mmCIF file of C-alpha atoms and ligand atoms in Angstrom:
data_model
loop_
_atom_site.group_PDB
_atom_site.id
_atom_site.type_symbol
_atom_site.label_atom_id
_atom_site.label_comp_id
_atom_site.label_asym_id
_atom_site.label_seq_id
_atom_site.Cartn_x
_atom_site.Cartn_y
_atom_site.Cartn_z
ATOM 1 C CA MET P 30 24.688 -17.584 -3.059
ATOM 2 C CA SER P 31 22.321 -16.207 -0.481
ATOM 3 C CA ASP P 32 21.815 -12.514 -0.128
ATOM 4 C CA PRO P 33 23.091 -11.489 3.405
ATOM 5 C CA LYS P 34 20.701 -8.564 3.341
ATOM 6 C CA ARG P 35 17.664 -10.871 3.357
ATOM 7 C CA PRO P 36 16.328 -12.288 6.582
ATOM 8 C CA ALA P 37 16.939 -15.917 7.139
ATOM 9 C CA ARG P 38 14.157 -17.834 5.467
ATOM 10 C CA ALA P 39 12.075 -19.777 7.903
ATOM 11 C CA ARG P 40 9.504 -22.432 7.159
ATOM 12 C CA LEU P 41 6.471 -21.843 9.334
ATOM 13 C CA THR P 42 3.262 -23.366 8.042
ATOM 14 C CA ARG P 43 -0.266 -23.654 9.289
ATOM 15 C CA ARG P 44 0.479 -27.331 9.784
ATOM 16 C CA SER P 45 3.316 -26.451 12.057
ATOM 17 C CA LEU P 46 1.102 -24.109 13.931
ATOM 18 C CA MET P 47 -1.602 -26.772 14.368
ATOM 19 C CA GLN P 48 1.129 -29.307 15.306
ATOM 20 C CA GLY P 49 2.222 -26.825 17.993
ATOM 21 C CA ALA P 50 -1.282 -26.459 19.271
ATOM 22 C CA GLY P 51 -2.015 -30.152 18.956
ATOM 23 C CA ALA P 52 1.191 -31.129 20.928
ATOM 24 C CA ALA P 53 0.010 -28.811 23.556
ATOM 25 C CA ALA P 54 -3.383 -30.455 23.672
ATOM 26 C CA ALA P 55 -1.845 -33.927 23.701
ATOM 27 C CA ALA P 56 1.052 -33.391 26.016
ATOM 28 C CA GLY P 57 -0.547 -30.757 28.073
ATOM 29 C CA ALA P 58 2.569 -28.806 28.766
ATOM 30 C CA LEU P 59 5.068 -29.090 25.963
ATOM 31 C CA LEU P 60 3.557 -26.180 23.975
ATOM 32 C CA ARG P 61 0.787 -23.994 24.980
ATOM 33 C CA PRO P 62 -2.154 -23.430 22.699
ATOM 34 C CA PHE P 63 -1.423 -21.033 19.785
ATOM 35 C CA GLU P 64 2.227 -21.477 19.967
ATOM 36 C CA ALA P 65 3.849 -22.453 16.722
ATOM 37 C CA LEU P 66 7.164 -23.879 15.555
ATOM 38 C CA ALA P 67 9.269 -22.141 13.057
ATOM 39 C CA GLU P 68 12.305 -23.621 11.381
ATOM 40 C CA ASP P 69 14.996 -21.346 10.037
ATOM 41 C CA ALA P 70 17.312 -21.809 7.080
ATOM 42 C CA ASP P 71 19.781 -23.712 9.241
ATOM 43 C CA GLY P 72 17.117 -26.174 10.483
ATOM 44 C CA ARG P 73 16.932 -24.644 13.918
ATOM 45 C CA VAL P 74 13.421 -24.774 15.301
ATOM 46 C CA ARG P 75 12.148 -21.977 17.429
ATOM 47 C CA ARG P 76 8.931 -21.513 19.278
ATOM 48 C CA THR P 77 6.805 -18.486 18.608
ATOM 49 C CA GLY P 78 3.792 -17.253 20.606
ATOM 50 C CA PRO P 79 1.500 -17.322 22.305
ATOM 51 C CA GLY P 80 2.213 -13.631 22.812
ATOM 52 C CA PRO P 81 3.472 -11.201 20.128
ATOM 53 C CA SER P 82 6.525 -12.387 18.358
ATOM 54 C CA ARG P 83 8.922 -10.592 16.091
ATOM 55 C CA PHE P 84 9.398 -11.755 12.591
ATOM 56 C CA SER P 85 11.323 -10.358 9.559
ATOM 57 C CA LEU P 86 10.244 -10.138 5.948
ATOM 58 C CA VAL P 87 10.852 -8.038 2.835
ATOM 59 C CA LEU P 88 7.680 -5.868 2.583
ATOM 60 C CA ASN P 89 7.320 -3.940 -0.676
ATOM 61 C CA GLY P 90 11.027 -4.243 -1.333
ATOM 62 C CA LYS P 91 12.171 -3.131 2.112
ATOM 63 C CA GLU P 92 13.325 -5.316 4.965
ATOM 64 C CA ARG P 93 11.086 -5.023 7.933
ATOM 65 C CA THR P 94 10.687 -6.558 11.368
ATOM 66 C CA LEU P 95 7.155 -6.673 12.484
ATOM 67 C CA THR P 96 5.301 -8.044 15.581
ATOM 68 C CA ALA P 97 2.301 -10.377 15.551
ATOM 69 C CA GLU P 98 0.683 -13.026 17.610
ATOM 70 C CA PRO P 99 0.696 -16.457 15.960
ATOM 71 C CA ARG P 100 -3.091 -16.265 15.620
ATOM 72 C CA GLN P 101 -3.014 -12.935 13.565
ATOM 73 C CA THR P 102 -3.333 -13.147 9.848
ATOM 74 C CA LEU P 103 -1.127 -11.354 7.450
ATOM 75 C CA LEU P 104 -4.157 -9.163 6.407
ATOM 76 C CA GLU P 105 -4.600 -7.932 10.035
ATOM 77 C CA VAL P 106 -0.927 -7.099 10.472
ATOM 78 C CA LEU P 107 -0.643 -5.332 7.068
ATOM 79 C CA ARG P 108 -3.692 -3.125 7.934
ATOM 80 C CA ASP P 109 -2.628 -2.487 11.452
ATOM 81 C CA ALA P 110 -1.852 1.172 12.189
ATOM 82 C CA SER P 111 1.805 0.272 12.904
ATOM 83 C CA VAL P 112 2.176 -0.829 9.317
ATOM 84 C CA GLY P 113 -0.604 1.172 7.734
ATOM 85 C CA LEU P 114 -0.918 -0.737 4.335
ATOM 86 C CA THR P 115 -4.781 -0.417 4.144
ATOM 87 C CA GLY P 116 -4.830 -0.734 0.428
ATOM 88 C CA THR P 117 -5.291 -4.593 1.065
ATOM 89 C CA LYS P 118 -8.975 -4.965 1.736
ATOM 90 C CA PRO P 119 -10.785 -7.115 4.227
ATOM 91 C CA ALA P 120 -14.060 -8.639 3.131
ATOM 92 C CA CYS P 121 -15.025 -12.278 3.548
ATOM 93 C CA ASP P 122 -12.035 -13.202 5.746
ATOM 94 C CA ARG P 123 -12.361 -16.759 4.321
ATOM 95 C CA ALA P 124 -10.313 -16.859 1.165
ATOM 96 C CA GLN P 125 -13.455 -16.578 -0.912
ATOM 97 C CA CYS P 126 -13.538 -13.108 -2.448
ATOM 98 C CA GLY P 127 -9.924 -12.128 -3.318
ATOM 99 C CA ALA P 128 -10.205 -8.571 -1.919
ATOM 100 C CA CYS P 129 -7.216 -9.204 0.265
ATOM 101 C CA THR P 130 -4.896 -10.553 -2.500
ATOM 102 C CA VAL P 131 -1.228 -9.829 -1.997
ATOM 103 C CA TRP P 132 1.867 -11.609 -3.383
ATOM 104 C CA LEU P 133 3.846 -13.865 -1.197
ATOM 105 C CA ASP P 134 7.202 -14.545 -2.854
ATOM 106 C CA GLY P 135 5.771 -13.294 -6.077
ATOM 107 C CA GLU P 136 2.585 -15.461 -6.055
ATOM 108 C CA PRO P 137 -0.966 -14.194 -5.291
ATOM 109 C CA VAL P 138 -2.431 -15.364 -1.938
ATOM 110 C CA PRO P 139 -5.397 -14.196 0.149
ATOM 111 C CA ALA P 140 -3.694 -12.471 3.032
ATOM 112 C CA CYS P 141 -6.787 -13.251 5.210
ATOM 113 C CA SER P 142 -5.681 -16.941 5.089
ATOM 114 C CA VAL P 143 -1.990 -16.634 5.690
ATOM 115 C CA LEU P 144 -0.640 -16.354 9.177
ATOM 116 C CA ALA P 145 1.363 -13.153 9.559
ATOM 117 C CA VAL P 146 4.356 -15.250 11.117
ATOM 118 C CA GLU P 147 4.240 -17.400 7.928
ATOM 119 C CA ALA P 148 5.782 -14.422 6.175
ATOM 120 C CA GLU P 149 8.930 -14.865 8.093
ATOM 121 C CA GLY P 150 11.926 -14.597 5.708
ATOM 122 C CA ARG P 151 9.589 -14.078 2.689
ATOM 123 C CA GLU P 152 8.761 -11.356 0.207
ATOM 124 C CA VAL P 153 5.297 -9.775 0.540
ATOM 125 C CA THR P 154 4.020 -7.261 -2.106
ATOM 126 C CA THR P 155 0.925 -5.254 -1.531
ATOM 127 C CA VAL P 156 -0.932 -2.953 -3.975
ATOM 128 C CA GLU P 157 1.057 -0.078 -2.501
ATOM 129 C CA GLY P 158 4.298 -1.845 -3.562
ATOM 130 C CA LEU P 159 3.226 -2.100 -7.118
ATOM 131 C CA GLY P 160 2.943 1.739 -7.747
ATOM 132 C CA SER P 161 1.658 4.941 -6.332
ATOM 133 C CA PRO P 162 -0.805 7.600 -7.650
ATOM 134 C CA ASP P 163 2.218 9.546 -9.024
ATOM 135 C CA ALA P 164 4.012 6.511 -10.492
ATOM 136 C CA MET P 165 1.350 3.894 -11.251
ATOM 137 C CA HIS P 166 2.165 0.387 -12.297
ATOM 138 C CA PRO P 167 0.905 -0.275 -15.842
ATOM 139 C CA VAL P 168 -1.843 -2.380 -14.494
ATOM 140 C CA GLN P 169 -3.042 0.421 -12.212
ATOM 141 C CA ALA P 170 -2.877 2.899 -15.037
ATOM 142 C CA ALA P 171 -4.764 0.648 -17.295
ATOM 143 C CA PHE P 172 -7.563 0.178 -14.685
ATOM 144 C CA VAL P 173 -8.049 3.962 -14.800
ATOM 145 C CA VAL P 174 -8.036 4.209 -18.577
ATOM 146 C CA GLU P 175 -10.342 1.277 -19.071
ATOM 147 C CA ASP P 176 -12.703 2.370 -16.267
ATOM 148 C CA ALA P 177 -12.268 -0.941 -14.515
ATOM 149 C CA VAL P 178 -13.231 0.553 -11.171
ATOM 150 C CA GLN P 179 -16.596 1.299 -9.711
ATOM 151 C CA CYS P 180 -16.915 1.214 -5.894
ATOM 152 C CA GLY P 181 -13.284 0.059 -5.858
ATOM 153 C CA PHE P 182 -13.558 -2.347 -2.909
ATOM 154 C CA CYS P 183 -12.348 -5.362 -4.963
ATOM 155 C CA THR P 184 -9.926 -3.303 -6.997
ATOM 156 C CA PRO P 185 -6.635 -3.665 -5.001
ATOM 157 C CA GLY P 186 -7.031 -7.459 -5.057
ATOM 158 C CA MET P 187 -8.010 -7.522 -8.594
ATOM 159 C CA VAL P 188 -5.011 -5.425 -9.548
ATOM 160 C CA MET P 189 -2.712 -7.818 -7.690
ATOM 161 C CA SER P 190 -4.123 -10.796 -9.590
ATOM 162 C CA VAL P 191 -3.979 -9.035 -12.949
ATOM 163 C CA ALA P 192 -0.493 -7.699 -12.344
ATOM 164 C CA TRP P 193 0.599 -11.312 -11.623
ATOM 165 C CA ALA P 194 -0.930 -12.486 -14.891
ATOM 166 C CA VAL P 195 0.822 -9.684 -16.810
ATOM 167 C CA LYS P 196 4.063 -10.517 -15.018
ATOM 168 C CA THR P 197 3.583 -14.200 -15.860
ATOM 169 C CA HIS P 198 2.451 -13.970 -19.486
ATOM 170 C CA GLY P 199 3.821 -10.677 -20.604
ATOM 171 C CA GLN P 200 2.744 -9.556 -24.015
ATOM 172 C CA ASP P 201 1.276 -13.054 -24.806
ATOM 173 C CA LEU P 202 -1.331 -12.580 -22.226
ATOM 174 C CA GLU P 203 -4.763 -13.729 -23.388
ATOM 175 C CA ALA P 204 -8.300 -12.908 -22.094
ATOM 176 C CA ALA P 205 -8.766 -16.386 -20.880
ATOM 177 C CA GLU P 206 -5.654 -16.242 -18.838
ATOM 178 C CA VAL P 207 -6.774 -12.989 -17.289
ATOM 179 C CA ARG P 208 -10.177 -14.596 -16.344
ATOM 180 C CA GLU P 209 -8.278 -17.601 -14.914
ATOM 181 C CA ALA P 210 -5.976 -15.335 -12.843
ATOM 182 C CA CYS P 211 -8.979 -13.387 -11.460
ATOM 183 C CA ALA P 212 -11.205 -16.442 -10.935
ATOM 184 C CA GLY P 213 -10.829 -15.936 -7.111
ATOM 185 C CA ASN P 214 -11.540 -12.156 -7.286
ATOM 186 C CA LEU P 215 -15.189 -11.330 -6.893
ATOM 187 C CA CYS P 216 -16.611 -7.943 -8.042
ATOM 188 C CA ARG P 217 -20.121 -7.143 -7.099
ATOM 189 C CA CYS P 218 -20.112 -4.086 -9.310
ATOM 190 C CA GLY P 219 -19.528 -6.356 -12.380
ATOM 191 C CA THR P 220 -16.340 -4.803 -13.755
ATOM 192 C CA TYR P 221 -15.111 -8.074 -15.143
ATOM 193 C CA PRO P 222 -15.140 -7.075 -18.886
ATOM 194 C CA HIS P 223 -13.304 -3.850 -18.137
ATOM 195 C CA VAL P 224 -10.715 -5.673 -15.985
ATOM 196 C CA VAL P 225 -9.914 -7.959 -18.873
ATOM 197 C CA GLN P 226 -9.586 -4.999 -21.171
ATOM 198 C CA ALA P 227 -7.328 -3.306 -18.675
ATOM 199 C CA ALA P 228 -5.175 -6.442 -18.323
ATOM 200 C CA LEU P 229 -4.681 -6.747 -22.042
ATOM 201 C CA ARG P 230 -3.848 -3.079 -22.318
ATOM 202 C CA ALA P 231 -1.293 -3.354 -19.526
ATOM 203 C CA ALA P 232 0.293 -6.458 -21.067
ATOM 204 C CA LYS P 233 1.119 -4.542 -24.298
ATOM 205 C CA GLU P 234 3.022 -1.976 -22.201
ATOM 206 C CA VAL P 235 5.386 -4.324 -20.260
HETATM 207 S S1 FES H 2 -11.052 -11.142 2.589
HETATM 208 FE FE1 FES H 2 -9.516 -12.487 1.953
HETATM 209 S S2 FES H 2 -10.412 -13.553 0.320
HETATM 210 FE FE2 FES H 2 -12.038 -12.301 1.075
HETATM 211 S S1 FES H 3 -15.667 -2.217 -8.266
HETATM 212 FE FE1 FES H 3 -17.150 -2.574 -6.634
HETATM 213 S S2 FES H 3 -16.814 -4.750 -5.994
HETATM 214 FE FE2 FES H 3 -15.596 -4.452 -7.758
#
């Protein structure tokens, strides 16, 4: 049975955004550029954009309604002053480095390559949602103990990937699985061996 507290799940994809823009280009007037089509759980299609649109999601366990233009990425909106979740880092902005990794419905994704309005009706978890300095997630605590942080710029994204590996594999987590989970996370400081040690330490504690 669906949870009435959760916002209606919508299916808005990059394809639907492009279809919206493409329809505009083809038909000239049906949809303006940068409009997108979102389909809710009941199959109703609504148009969003080109100006700011409201969308609802569960962000770090709390139901929120945010505002974004269809062109804005989830990364931009999370870091916006109105939301203030700056733990998620911007770097390549091309899904190449993993610095912006968050969980979307429990799976790691690069927030720079997800449209904010795609999060409609979904669960987003950022590094702030895992734990806090006073109550760290086992992975965050293990990064400290294993000295898996140097400049720290890659660390939030790395933590999200490692935490996903720990959540997925539990105490059976192996080094190869950690490396695979972090394959999309680049660290120019070369903390990789410490990251693997931190992951294996955290896995023993969950
Ligand atoms: S900033 Fe998103 S993957 Fe690099
Ligand atoms: S700790 Fe500096 S980039 Fe990873």
